[in-house]
Amino acid sequence: AQKITQTQPGMFVQEKEAVTLDCTYDTSDQSYGLFWYKQPSSGEMIFLIYQGSYDEQNATEGRYSLNFQKARKSANLVISASQLGDSAMYFCAMREGRRGATNKLIFGTGTLLAVQP
Amino acid sequence: KAGVTQTPRYLIKTRGQQVTLSCSPISGHRSVSWYQQTPGQGLQFLFEYFSETQRNKGNFPGRFSGRQFSNSRSEMNVSTLELGDSALYLCASSLEALRGTGELFFGEGSRLTVL
């Protein structure tokens, strides 16, 4: 069954340091997409980065990069140069199937990141 | 451009009542999906609509229903409310395209409290 596992309920990081948030997934589908979302206390889910299962390069978006290891079924988020505004809940999510077929996302339980000055 | 708009943002109901939540997607987005977020169960998929048709449905009882209108706006309804329905209900829209990531754009949610 499709599943997303985030094993870090909470993490601390010093401002300007890099941090890695772990995510492993389980799927029998060959075509899938992996997402990371940030949820501040306001509640809105903010899209950060996407990795397609057939993408050979690791995705990068500014200070965010996704360490995609397909054989290990992991999709860790790396935030470089942490900022105080990065303090939030972070969710890893997976969409099975090709783009456009469905928008059903399976979410992990999230990691609460606290950036300390 | 305007983001996903959800109304109302906050509401309080009592057990047995019913509630309707509204979602206006980003202009041009024809896909709308709904998620329920609770401390105990996390984020769970409710259903999704594309061009007024329900394309997928999560594992929720029949008390949860939804629909999508011709202008892509969507509503979800919960009847005979239970205490466990207290949650943040998130709506997301997406631009259906074979290019790009197809990411979902979320609204700020409707926070429902059932007393």
JSON list of C-alpha atoms in Angstrom, two decimals:
[
{"chain": "A", "resi": 1, "resn": "ALA", "atom": "CA", "xyz": [0.00, 0.00, 0.00]},
{"chain": "A", "resi": 2, "resn": "GLN", "atom": "CA", "xyz": [1.13, 3.53, -0.69]},
{"chain": "A", "resi": 3, "resn": "LYS", "atom": "CA", "xyz": [2.64, 5.18, 2.37]},
{"chain": "A", "resi": 4, "resn": "ILE", "atom": "CA", "xyz": [4.80, 8.12, 3.34]},
{"chain": "A", "resi": 5, "resn": "THR", "atom": "CA", "xyz": [6.96, 7.94, 6.46]},
{"chain": "A", "resi": 6, "resn": "GLN", "atom": "CA", "xyz": [8.51, 10.90, 8.21]},
{"chain": "A", "resi": 7, "resn": "THR", "atom": "CA", "xyz": [10.38, 9.67, 11.25]},
{"chain": "A", "resi": 8, "resn": "GLN", "atom": "CA", "xyz": [11.35, 13.04, 12.72]},
{"chain": "A", "resi": 9, "resn": "PRO", "atom": "CA", "xyz": [8.44, 14.55, 14.66]},
{"chain": "A", "resi": 10, "resn": "GLY", "atom": "CA", "xyz": [10.48, 17.63, 15.49]},
{"chain": "A", "resi": 11, "resn": "MET", "atom": "CA", "xyz": [13.85, 19.16, 14.75]},
{"chain": "A", "resi": 12, "resn": "PHE", "atom": "CA", "xyz": [15.93, 22.13, 15.81]},
{"chain": "A", "resi": 13, "resn": "VAL", "atom": "CA", "xyz": [18.43, 23.92, 13.60]},
{"chain": "A", "resi": 14, "resn": "GLN", "atom": "CA", "xyz": [20.55, 26.99, 14.11]},
{"chain": "A", "resi": 15, "resn": "GLU", "atom": "CA", "xyz": [19.93, 29.94, 11.86]},
{"chain": "A", "resi": 16, "resn": "LYS", "atom": "CA", "xyz": [22.14, 29.85, 8.72]},
{"chain": "A", "resi": 17, "resn": "GLU", "atom": "CA", "xyz": [22.80, 26.12, 9.13]},
{"chain": "A", "resi": 18, "resn": "ALA", "atom": "CA", "xyz": [21.59, 23.45, 6.71]},
{"chain": "A", "resi": 19, "resn": "VAL", "atom": "CA", "xyz": [19.03, 20.86, 7.77]},
{"chain": "A", "resi": 20, "resn": "THR", "atom": "CA", "xyz": [17.78, 17.61, 6.27]},
{"chain": "A", "resi": 21, "resn": "LEU", "atom": "CA", "xyz": [14.22, 16.41, 6.76]},
{"chain": "A", "resi": 22, "resn": "ASP", "atom": "CA", "xyz": [13.74, 12.71, 6.13]},
{"chain": "A", "resi": 23, "resn": "CYS", "atom": "CA", "xyz": [11.05, 11.10, 4.02]},
{"chain": "A", "resi": 24, "resn": "THR", "atom": "CA", "xyz": [10.66, 7.53, 2.83]},
{"chain": "A", "resi": 25, "resn": "TYR", "atom": "CA", "xyz": [7.85, 6.25, 0.68]},
{"chain": "A", "resi": 26, "resn": "ASP", "atom": "CA", "xyz": [6.32, 3.00, -0.36]},
{"chain": "A", "resi": 27, "resn": "THR", "atom": "CA", "xyz": [4.59, 2.40, -3.65]},
{"chain": "A", "resi": 28, "resn": "SER", "atom": "CA", "xyz": [4.29, -0.32, -6.25]},
{"chain": "A", "resi": 29, "resn": "ASP", "atom": "CA", "xyz": [3.62, 2.18, -9.01]},
{"chain": "A", "resi": 30, "resn": "GLN", "atom": "CA", "xyz": [6.40, 3.03, -11.46]},
{"chain": "A", "resi": 31, "resn": "SER", "atom": "CA", "xyz": [5.07, 6.52, -12.10]},
{"chain": "A", "resi": 32, "resn": "TYR", "atom": "CA", "xyz": [4.67, 8.82, -9.12]},
{"chain": "A", "resi": 33, "resn": "GLY", "atom": "CA", "xyz": [5.47, 12.29, -7.88]},
{"chain": "A", "resi": 34, "resn": "LEU", "atom": "CA", "xyz": [6.93, 13.42, -4.60]},
{"chain": "A", "resi": 35, "resn": "PHE", "atom": "CA", "xyz": [6.20, 16.78, -3.03]},
{"chain": "A", "resi": 36, "resn": "TRP", "atom": "CA", "xyz": [7.28, 18.78, -0.05]},
{"chain": "A", "resi": 37, "resn": "TYR", "atom": "CA", "xyz": [4.95, 21.29, 1.51]},
{"chain": "A", "resi": 38, "resn": "LYS", "atom": "CA", "xyz": [5.47, 23.78, 4.31]},
{"chain": "A", "resi": 39, "resn": "GLN", "atom": "CA", "xyz": [2.66, 24.61, 6.71]},
{"chain": "A", "resi": 40, "resn": "PRO", "atom": "CA", "xyz": [3.15, 27.68, 8.92]},
{"chain": "A", "resi": 41, "resn": "SER", "atom": "CA", "xyz": [0.93, 28.22, 11.93]},
{"chain": "A", "resi": 42, "resn": "SER", "atom": "CA", "xyz": [-1.55, 30.05, 9.70]},
{"chain": "A", "resi": 43, "resn": "GLY", "atom": "CA", "xyz": [-2.55, 26.70, 8.23]},
{"chain": "A", "resi": 44, "resn": "GLU", "atom": "CA", "xyz": [-1.95, 27.26, 4.53]},
{"chain": "A", "resi": 45, "resn": "MET", "atom": "CA", "xyz": [0.07, 24.59, 2.77]},
{"chain": "A", "resi": 46, "resn": "ILE", "atom": "CA", "xyz": [2.90, 26.10, 0.73]},
{"chain": "A", "resi": 47, "resn": "PHE", "atom": "CA", "xyz": [4.44, 24.11, -2.11]},
{"chain": "A", "resi": 48, "resn": "LEU", "atom": "CA", "xyz": [8.23, 23.87, -1.90]},
{"chain": "A", "resi": 49, "resn": "ILE", "atom": "CA", "xyz": [9.58, 21.32, -4.35]},
{"chain": "A", "resi": 50, "resn": "TYR", "atom": "CA", "xyz": [8.64, 18.41, -6.60]},
{"chain": "A", "resi": 51, "resn": "GLN", "atom": "CA", "xyz": [10.42, 15.30, -7.83]},
{"chain": "A", "resi": 52, "resn": "GLY", "atom": "CA", "xyz": [9.02, 13.03, -10.49]},
{"chain": "A", "resi": 53, "resn": "SER", "atom": "CA", "xyz": [9.83, 9.34, -10.37]},
{"chain": "A", "resi": 54, "resn": "TYR", "atom": "CA", "xyz": [11.44, 9.49, -13.82]},
{"chain": "A", "resi": 55, "resn": "ASP", "atom": "CA", "xyz": [13.44, 12.62, -13.13]},
{"chain": "A", "resi": 56, "resn": "GLU", "atom": "CA", "xyz": [17.13, 11.74, -13.12]},
{"chain": "A", "resi": 57, "resn": "GLN", "atom": "CA", "xyz": [18.33, 14.96, -11.55]},
{"chain": "A", "resi": 58, "resn": "ASN", "atom": "CA", "xyz": [17.58, 15.91, -7.97]},
{"chain": "A", "resi": 59, "resn": "ALA", "atom": "CA", "xyz": [15.14, 18.80, -7.85]},
{"chain": "A", "resi": 60, "resn": "THR", "atom": "CA", "xyz": [16.27, 22.17, -6.56]},
{"chain": "A", "resi": 61, "resn": "GLU", "atom": "CA", "xyz": [14.30, 25.34, -5.82]},
{"chain": "A", "resi": 62, "resn": "GLY", "atom": "CA", "xyz": [16.33, 28.13, -4.32]},
{"chain": "A", "resi": 63, "resn": "ARG", "atom": "CA", "xyz": [17.41, 27.08, -0.83]},
{"chain": "A", "resi": 64, "resn": "TYR", "atom": "CA", "xyz": [15.47, 23.82, -1.12]},
{"chain": "A", "resi": 65, "resn": "SER", "atom": "CA", "xyz": [16.80, 20.66, -2.69]},
{"chain": "A", "resi": 66, "resn": "LEU", "atom": "CA", "xyz": [15.43, 17.17, -2.75]},
{"chain": "A", "resi": 67, "resn": "ASN", "atom": "CA", "xyz": [17.80, 14.27, -2.22]},
{"chain": "A", "resi": 68, "resn": "PHE", "atom": "CA", "xyz": [16.05, 11.59, -4.28]},
{"chain": "A", "resi": 69, "resn": "GLN", "atom": "CA", "xyz": [17.30, 8.04, -3.84]},
{"chain": "A", "resi": 70, "resn": "LYS", "atom": "CA", "xyz": [14.92, 5.89, -5.85]},
{"chain": "A", "resi": 71, "resn": "ALA", "atom": "CA", "xyz": [16.36, 2.51, -4.92]},
{"chain": "A", "resi": 72, "resn": "ARG", "atom": "CA", "xyz": [16.05, 3.34, -1.24]},
{"chain": "A", "resi": 73, "resn": "LYS", "atom": "CA", "xyz": [12.68, 5.00, -1.79]},
{"chain": "A", "resi": 74, "resn": "SER", "atom": "CA", "xyz": [13.71, 8.12, 0.01]},
{"chain": "A", "resi": 75, "resn": "ALA", "atom": "CA", "xyz": [13.09, 11.78, -0.82]},
{"chain": "A", "resi": 76, "resn": "ASN", "atom": "CA", "xyz": [14.77, 13.90, 1.81]},
{"chain": "A", "resi": 77, "resn": "LEU", "atom": "CA", "xyz": [14.37, 17.66, 1.83]},
{"chain": "A", "resi": 78, "resn": "VAL", "atom": "CA", "xyz": [17.49, 19.74, 2.37]},
{"chain": "A", "resi": 79, "resn": "ILE", "atom": "CA", "xyz": [17.11, 23.35, 3.44]},
{"chain": "A", "resi": 80, "resn": "SER", "atom": "CA", "xyz": [20.31, 25.31, 3.15]},
{"chain": "A", "resi": 81, "resn": "ALA", "atom": "CA", "xyz": [21.06, 28.46, 5.15]},
{"chain": "A", "resi": 82, "resn": "SER", "atom": "CA", "xyz": [18.04, 28.17, 7.45]},
{"chain": "A", "resi": 83, "resn": "GLN", "atom": "CA", "xyz": [16.12, 31.32, 8.26]},
{"chain": "A", "resi": 84, "resn": "LEU", "atom": "CA", "xyz": [13.85, 32.10, 11.20]},
{"chain": "A", "resi": 85, "resn": "GLY", "atom": "CA", "xyz": [10.93, 32.16, 8.77]},
{"chain": "A", "resi": 86, "resn": "ASP", "atom": "CA", "xyz": [11.56, 28.51, 7.95]},
{"chain": "A", "resi": 87, "resn": "SER", "atom": "CA", "xyz": [10.09, 27.50, 11.31]},
{"chain": "A", "resi": 88, "resn": "ALA", "atom": "CA", "xyz": [7.00, 25.53, 10.38]},
{"chain": "A", "resi": 89, "resn": "MET", "atom": "CA", "xyz": [5.61, 22.05, 9.87]},
{"chain": "A", "resi": 90, "resn": "TYR", "atom": "CA", "xyz": [6.96, 20.26, 6.80]},
{"chain": "A", "resi": 91, "resn": "PHE", "atom": "CA", "xyz": [5.07, 17.54, 4.99]},
{"chain": "A", "resi": 92, "resn": "CYS", "atom": "CA", "xyz": [6.28, 15.04, 2.45]},
{"chain": "A", "resi": 93, "resn": "ALA", "atom": "CA", "xyz": [3.60, 13.80, 0.07]},
{"chain": "A", "resi": 94, "resn": "MET", "atom": "CA", "xyz": [3.24, 11.40, -2.83]},
{"chain": "A", "resi": 95, "resn": "ARG", "atom": "CA", "xyz": [0.98, 11.26, -5.84]},
{"chain": "A", "resi": 96, "resn": "GLU", "atom": "CA", "xyz": [0.73, 7.95, -7.63]},
{"chain": "A", "resi": 97, "resn": "GLY", "atom": "CA", "xyz": [0.23, 7.77, -11.33]},
{"chain": "A", "resi": 98, "resn": "ARG", "atom": "CA", "xyz": [1.07, 10.16, -14.10]},
{"chain": "A", "resi": 99, "resn": "ARG", "atom": "CA", "xyz": [0.54, 13.90, -13.89]},
{"chain": "A", "resi": 100, "resn": "GLY", "atom": "CA", "xyz": [-3.00, 14.86, -14.66]},
{"chain": "A", "resi": 101, "resn": "ALA", "atom": "CA", "xyz": [-4.54, 11.53, -13.72]},
{"chain": "A", "resi": 102, "resn": "THR", "atom": "CA", "xyz": [-5.26, 12.38, -10.13]},
{"chain": "A", "resi": 103, "resn": "ASN", "atom": "CA", "xyz": [-4.53, 14.96, -7.46]},
{"chain": "A", "resi": 104, "resn": "LYS", "atom": "CA", "xyz": [-4.84, 12.56, -4.57]},
{"chain": "A", "resi": 105, "resn": "LEU", "atom": "CA", "xyz": [-1.84, 13.07, -2.33]},
{"chain": "A", "resi": 106, "resn": "ILE", "atom": "CA", "xyz": [-0.77, 10.78, 0.47]},
{"chain": "A", "resi": 107, "resn": "PHE", "atom": "CA", "xyz": [0.88, 12.81, 3.21]},
{"chain": "A", "resi": 108, "resn": "GLY", "atom": "CA", "xyz": [3.35, 11.90, 5.88]},
{"chain": "A", "resi": 109, "resn": "THR", "atom": "CA", "xyz": [2.85, 12.86, 9.50]},
{"chain": "A", "resi": 110, "resn": "GLY", "atom": "CA", "xyz": [5.09, 15.89, 9.19]},
{"chain": "A", "resi": 111, "resn": "THR", "atom": "CA", "xyz": [8.21, 17.27, 10.82]},
{"chain": "A", "resi": 112, "resn": "LEU", "atom": "CA", "xyz": [8.03, 20.39, 12.98]},
{"chain": "A", "resi": 113, "resn": "LEU", "atom": "CA", "xyz": [11.13, 22.46, 12.32]},
{"chain": "A", "resi": 114, "resn": "ALA", "atom": "CA", "xyz": [12.25, 25.15, 14.73]},
{"chain": "A", "resi": 115, "resn": "VAL", "atom": "CA", "xyz": [14.99, 27.52, 13.61]},
{"chain": "A", "resi": 116, "resn": "GLN", "atom": "CA", "xyz": [16.89, 29.03, 16.50]},
{"chain": "A", "resi": 117, "resn": "PRO", "atom": "CA", "xyz": [18.69, 32.40, 16.28]},
{"chain": "B", "resi": 1, "resn": "LYS", "atom": "CA", "xyz": [-3.33, 36.43, -9.31]},
{"chain": "B", "resi": 2, "resn": "ALA", "atom": "CA", "xyz": [-5.70, 35.49, -6.51]},
{"chain": "B", "resi": 3, "resn": "GLY", "atom": "CA", "xyz": [-5.01, 32.26, -4.65]},
{"chain": "B", "resi": 4, "resn": "VAL", "atom": "CA", "xyz": [-7.40, 29.58, -3.49]},
{"chain": "B", "resi": 5, "resn": "THR", "atom": "CA", "xyz": [-10.14, 31.10, -1.37]},
{"chain": "B", "resi": 6, "resn": "GLN", "atom": "CA", "xyz": [-11.98, 29.15, 1.26]},
{"chain": "B", "resi": 7, "resn": "THR", "atom": "CA", "xyz": [-15.00, 30.31, 3.21]},
{"chain": "B", "resi": 8, "resn": "PRO", "atom": "CA", "xyz": [-15.79, 30.45, 6.00]},
{"chain": "B", "resi": 9, "resn": "ARG", "atom": "CA", "xyz": [-12.41, 30.48, 7.70]},
{"chain": "B", "resi": 10, "resn": "TYR", "atom": "CA", "xyz": [-13.76, 29.53, 11.09]},
{"chain": "B", "resi": 11, "resn": "LEU", "atom": "CA", "xyz": [-17.05, 28.05, 12.20]},
{"chain": "B", "resi": 12, "resn": "ILE", "atom": "CA", "xyz": [-18.55, 26.37, 15.20]},
{"chain": "B", "resi": 13, "resn": "LYS", "atom": "CA", "xyz": [-21.36, 23.84, 14.96]},
{"chain": "B", "resi": 14, "resn": "THR", "atom": "CA", "xyz": [-23.06, 21.43, 17.33]},
{"chain": "B", "resi": 15, "resn": "ARG", "atom": "CA", "xyz": [-23.41, 17.69, 16.94]},
{"chain": "B", "resi": 16, "resn": "GLY", "atom": "CA", "xyz": [-26.09, 16.66, 14.50]},
{"chain": "B", "resi": 17, "resn": "GLN", "atom": "CA", "xyz": [-25.96, 19.84, 12.46]},
{"chain": "B", "resi": 18, "resn": "GLN", "atom": "CA", "xyz": [-24.71, 20.02, 8.93]},
{"chain": "B", "resi": 19, "resn": "VAL", "atom": "CA", "xyz": [-22.13, 22.32, 7.37]},
{"chain": "B", "resi": 20, "resn": "THR", "atom": "CA", "xyz": [-21.20, 23.52, 3.89]},
{"chain": "B", "resi": 21, "resn": "LEU", "atom": "CA", "xyz": [-17.72, 24.74, 3.07]},
{"chain": "B", "resi": 22, "resn": "SER", "atom": "CA", "xyz": [-16.86, 26.65, -0.07]},
{"chain": "B", "resi": 23, "resn": "CYS", "atom": "CA", "xyz": [-13.73, 26.78, -2.19]},
{"chain": "B", "resi": 24, "resn": "SER", "atom": "CA", "xyz": [-12.89, 29.06, -5.10]},
{"chain": "B", "resi": 25, "resn": "PRO", "atom": "CA", "xyz": [-9.89, 27.76, -7.04]},
{"chain": "B", "resi": 26, "resn": "ILE", "atom": "CA", "xyz": [-7.24, 29.79, -8.78]},
{"chain": "B", "resi": 27, "resn": "SER", "atom": "CA", "xyz": [-8.56, 31.19, -12.02]},
{"chain": "B", "resi": 28, "resn": "GLY", "atom": "CA", "xyz": [-8.08, 28.68, -14.81]},
{"chain": "B", "resi": 29, "resn": "HIS", "atom": "CA", "xyz": [-7.72, 25.68, -12.51]},
{"chain": "B", "resi": 30, "resn": "ARG", "atom": "CA", "xyz": [-10.32, 23.03, -13.17]},
{"chain": "B", "resi": 31, "resn": "SER", "atom": "CA", "xyz": [-9.21, 20.50, -10.58]},
{"chain": "B", "resi": 32, "resn": "VAL", "atom": "CA", "xyz": [-10.24, 20.87, -6.95]},
{"chain": "B", "resi": 33, "resn": "SER", "atom": "CA", "xyz": [-9.48, 18.48, -4.14]},
{"chain": "B", "resi": 34, "resn": "TRP", "atom": "CA", "xyz": [-10.34, 18.47, -0.45]},
{"chain": "B", "resi": 35, "resn": "TYR", "atom": "CA", "xyz": [-8.35, 17.28, 2.55]},
{"chain": "B", "resi": 36, "resn": "GLN", "atom": "CA", "xyz": [-9.13, 16.92, 6.22]},
{"chain": "B", "resi": 37, "resn": "GLN", "atom": "CA", "xyz": [-6.41, 17.65, 8.75]},
{"chain": "B", "resi": 38, "resn": "THR", "atom": "CA", "xyz": [-6.68, 16.54, 12.38]},
{"chain": "B", "resi": 39, "resn": "PRO", "atom": "CA", "xyz": [-4.04, 16.11, 15.09]},
{"chain": "B", "resi": 40, "resn": "GLY", "atom": "CA", "xyz": [-4.81, 12.42, 15.37]},
{"chain": "B", "resi": 41, "resn": "GLN", "atom": "CA", "xyz": [-5.19, 11.35, 11.74]},
{"chain": "B", "resi": 42, "resn": "GLY", "atom": "CA", "xyz": [-3.06, 13.96, 10.03]},
{"chain": "B", "resi": 43, "resn": "LEU", "atom": "CA", "xyz": [-3.85, 15.00, 6.46]},
{"chain": "B", "resi": 44, "resn": "GLN", "atom": "CA", "xyz": [-6.35, 12.76, 4.73]},
{"chain": "B", "resi": 45, "resn": "PHE", "atom": "CA", "xyz": [-7.74, 12.96, 1.23]},
{"chain": "B", "resi": 46, "resn": "LEU", "atom": "CA", "xyz": [-11.49, 13.47, 1.01]},
{"chain": "B", "resi": 47, "resn": "PHE", "atom": "CA", "xyz": [-12.29, 13.75, -2.69]},
{"chain": "B", "resi": 48, "resn": "GLU", "atom": "CA", "xyz": [-11.34, 15.52, -5.88]},
{"chain": "B", "resi": 49, "resn": "TYR", "atom": "CA", "xyz": [-13.26, 17.00, -8.75]},
{"chain": "B", "resi": 50, "resn": "PHE", "atom": "CA", "xyz": [-12.36, 17.78, -12.29]},
{"chain": "B", "resi": 51, "resn": "SER", "atom": "CA", "xyz": [-14.73, 19.52, -14.69]},
{"chain": "B", "resi": 52, "resn": "GLU", "atom": "CA", "xyz": [-17.70, 18.95, -12.35]},
{"chain": "B", "resi": 53, "resn": "THR", "atom": "CA", "xyz": [-17.03, 15.21, -12.05]},
{"chain": "B", "resi": 54, "resn": "GLN", "atom": "CA", "xyz": [-15.83, 13.45, -8.95]},
{"chain": "B", "resi": 55, "resn": "ARG", "atom": "CA", "xyz": [-12.64, 11.76, -10.02]},
{"chain": "B", "resi": 56, "resn": "ASN", "atom": "CA", "xyz": [-11.53, 10.17, -6.80]},
{"chain": "B", "resi": 57, "resn": "LYS", "atom": "CA", "xyz": [-12.85, 9.67, -3.31]},
{"chain": "B", "resi": 58, "resn": "GLY", "atom": "CA", "xyz": [-11.15, 8.97, 0.00]},
{"chain": "B", "resi": 59, "resn": "ASN", "atom": "CA", "xyz": [-12.22, 6.61, 2.72]},
{"chain": "B", "resi": 60, "resn": "PHE", "atom": "CA", "xyz": [-14.79, 8.75, 4.47]},
{"chain": "B", "resi": 61, "resn": "PRO", "atom": "CA", "xyz": [-18.42, 7.96, 5.36]},
{"chain": "B", "resi": 62, "resn": "GLY", "atom": "CA", "xyz": [-21.26, 9.07, 3.15]},
{"chain": "B", "resi": 63, "resn": "ARG", "atom": "CA", "xyz": [-21.94, 12.03, 5.45]},
{"chain": "B", "resi": 64, "resn": "PHE", "atom": "CA", "xyz": [-19.13, 13.74, 3.57]},
{"chain": "B", "resi": 65, "resn": "SER", "atom": "CA", "xyz": [-20.09, 14.89, 0.12]},
{"chain": "B", "resi": 66, "resn": "GLY", "atom": "CA", "xyz": [-19.03, 17.48, -2.38]},
{"chain": "B", "resi": 67, "resn": "ARG", "atom": "CA", "xyz": [-19.67, 18.96, -5.74]},
{"chain": "B", "resi": 68, "resn": "GLN", "atom": "CA", "xyz": [-18.11, 21.21, -8.29]},
{"chain": "B", "resi": 69, "resn": "PHE", "atom": "CA", "xyz": [-19.82, 23.86, -10.33]},
{"chain": "B", "resi": 70, "resn": "SER", "atom": "CA", "xyz": [-19.30, 24.87, -13.94]},
{"chain": "B", "resi": 71, "resn": "ASN", "atom": "CA", "xyz": [-17.09, 27.78, -12.84]},
{"chain": "B", "resi": 72, "resn": "SER", "atom": "CA", "xyz": [-14.86, 25.25, -11.00]},
{"chain": "B", "resi": 73, "resn": "ARG", "atom": "CA", "xyz": [-15.91, 26.48, -7.57]},
{"chain": "B", "resi": 74, "resn": "SER", "atom": "CA", "xyz": [-16.45, 23.61, -5.18]},
{"chain": "B", "resi": 75, "resn": "GLU", "atom": "CA", "xyz": [-18.40, 22.94, -2.05]},
{"chain": "B", "resi": 76, "resn": "MET", "atom": "CA", "xyz": [-18.20, 20.17, 0.46]},
{"chain": "B", "resi": 77, "resn": "ASN", "atom": "CA", "xyz": [-20.92, 19.23, 2.87]},
{"chain": "B", "resi": 78, "resn": "VAL", "atom": "CA", "xyz": [-20.83, 17.29, 6.09]},
{"chain": "B", "resi": 79, "resn": "SER", "atom": "CA", "xyz": [-24.16, 16.14, 7.47]},
{"chain": "B", "resi": 80, "resn": "THR", "atom": "CA", "xyz": [-25.01, 14.94, 10.97]},
{"chain": "B", "resi": 81, "resn": "LEU", "atom": "CA", "xyz": [-21.84, 16.36, 12.43]},
{"chain": "B", "resi": 82, "resn": "GLU", "atom": "CA", "xyz": [-19.88, 14.38, 15.00]},
{"chain": "B", "resi": 83, "resn": "LEU", "atom": "CA", "xyz": [-17.28, 15.58, 17.46]},
{"chain": "B", "resi": 84, "resn": "GLY", "atom": "CA", "xyz": [-14.61, 13.81, 15.43]},
{"chain": "B", "resi": 85, "resn": "ASP", "atom": "CA", "xyz": [-15.38, 15.99, 12.42]},
{"chain": "B", "resi": 86, "resn": "SER", "atom": "CA", "xyz": [-13.63, 18.89, 14.12]},
{"chain": "B", "resi": 87, "resn": "ALA", "atom": "CA", "xyz": [-10.74, 19.62, 11.81]},
{"chain": "B", "resi": 88, "resn": "LEU", "atom": "CA", "xyz": [-9.06, 21.95, 9.41]},
{"chain": "B", "resi": 89, "resn": "TYR", "atom": "CA", "xyz": [-10.54, 21.37, 5.96]},
{"chain": "B", "resi": 90, "resn": "LEU", "atom": "CA", "xyz": [-8.17, 22.29, 3.19]},
{"chain": "B", "resi": 91, "resn": "CYS", "atom": "CA", "xyz": [-9.08, 22.84, -0.41]},
{"chain": "B", "resi": 92, "resn": "ALA", "atom": "CA", "xyz": [-6.51, 22.69, -3.19]},
{"chain": "B", "resi": 93, "resn": "SER", "atom": "CA", "xyz": [-6.64, 23.50, -6.87]},
{"chain": "B", "resi": 94, "resn": "SER", "atom": "CA", "xyz": [-4.40, 22.40, -9.66]},
{"chain": "B", "resi": 95, "resn": "LEU", "atom": "CA", "xyz": [-3.76, 23.24, -13.27]},
{"chain": "B", "resi": 96, "resn": "GLU", "atom": "CA", "xyz": [-4.20, 20.02, -15.18]},
{"chain": "B", "resi": 97, "resn": "ALA", "atom": "CA", "xyz": [-1.29, 19.83, -17.55]},
{"chain": "B", "resi": 98, "resn": "LEU", "atom": "CA", "xyz": [1.20, 17.24, -18.71]},
{"chain": "B", "resi": 99, "resn": "ARG", "atom": "CA", "xyz": [4.01, 19.71, -18.29]},
{"chain": "B", "resi": 100, "resn": "GLY", "atom": "CA", "xyz": [5.17, 21.10, -14.99]},
{"chain": "B", "resi": 101, "resn": "THR", "atom": "CA", "xyz": [4.90, 19.58, -11.58]},
{"chain": "B", "resi": 102, "resn": "GLY", "atom": "CA", "xyz": [1.13, 19.65, -11.26]},
{"chain": "B", "resi": 103, "resn": "GLU", "atom": "CA", "xyz": [1.49, 20.89, -7.73]},
{"chain": "B", "resi": 104, "resn": "LEU", "atom": "CA", "xyz": [-1.55, 21.59, -5.65]},
{"chain": "B", "resi": 105, "resn": "PHE", "atom": "CA", "xyz": [-2.19, 25.13, -4.49]},
{"chain": "B", "resi": 106, "resn": "PHE", "atom": "CA", "xyz": [-3.88, 25.14, -1.12]},
{"chain": "B", "resi": 107, "resn": "GLY", "atom": "CA", "xyz": [-6.19, 27.61, 0.53]},
{"chain": "B", "resi": 108, "resn": "GLU", "atom": "CA", "xyz": [-5.85, 28.67, 4.15]},
{"chain": "B", "resi": 109, "resn": "GLY", "atom": "CA", "xyz": [-8.52, 26.21, 5.18]},
{"chain": "B", "resi": 110, "resn": "SER", "atom": "CA", "xyz": [-11.80, 26.23, 7.03]},
{"chain": "B", "resi": 111, "resn": "ARG", "atom": "CA", "xyz": [-11.43, 25.38, 10.69]},
{"chain": "B", "resi": 112, "resn": "LEU", "atom": "CA", "xyz": [-14.52, 23.54, 11.90]},
{"chain": "B", "resi": 113, "resn": "THR", "atom": "CA", "xyz": [-15.21, 23.00, 15.58]},
{"chain": "B", "resi": 114, "resn": "VAL", "atom": "CA", "xyz": [-18.04, 20.66, 16.55]},
{"chain": "B", "resi": 115, "resn": "LEU", "atom": "CA", "xyz": [-19.36, 21.02, 20.10]}
]
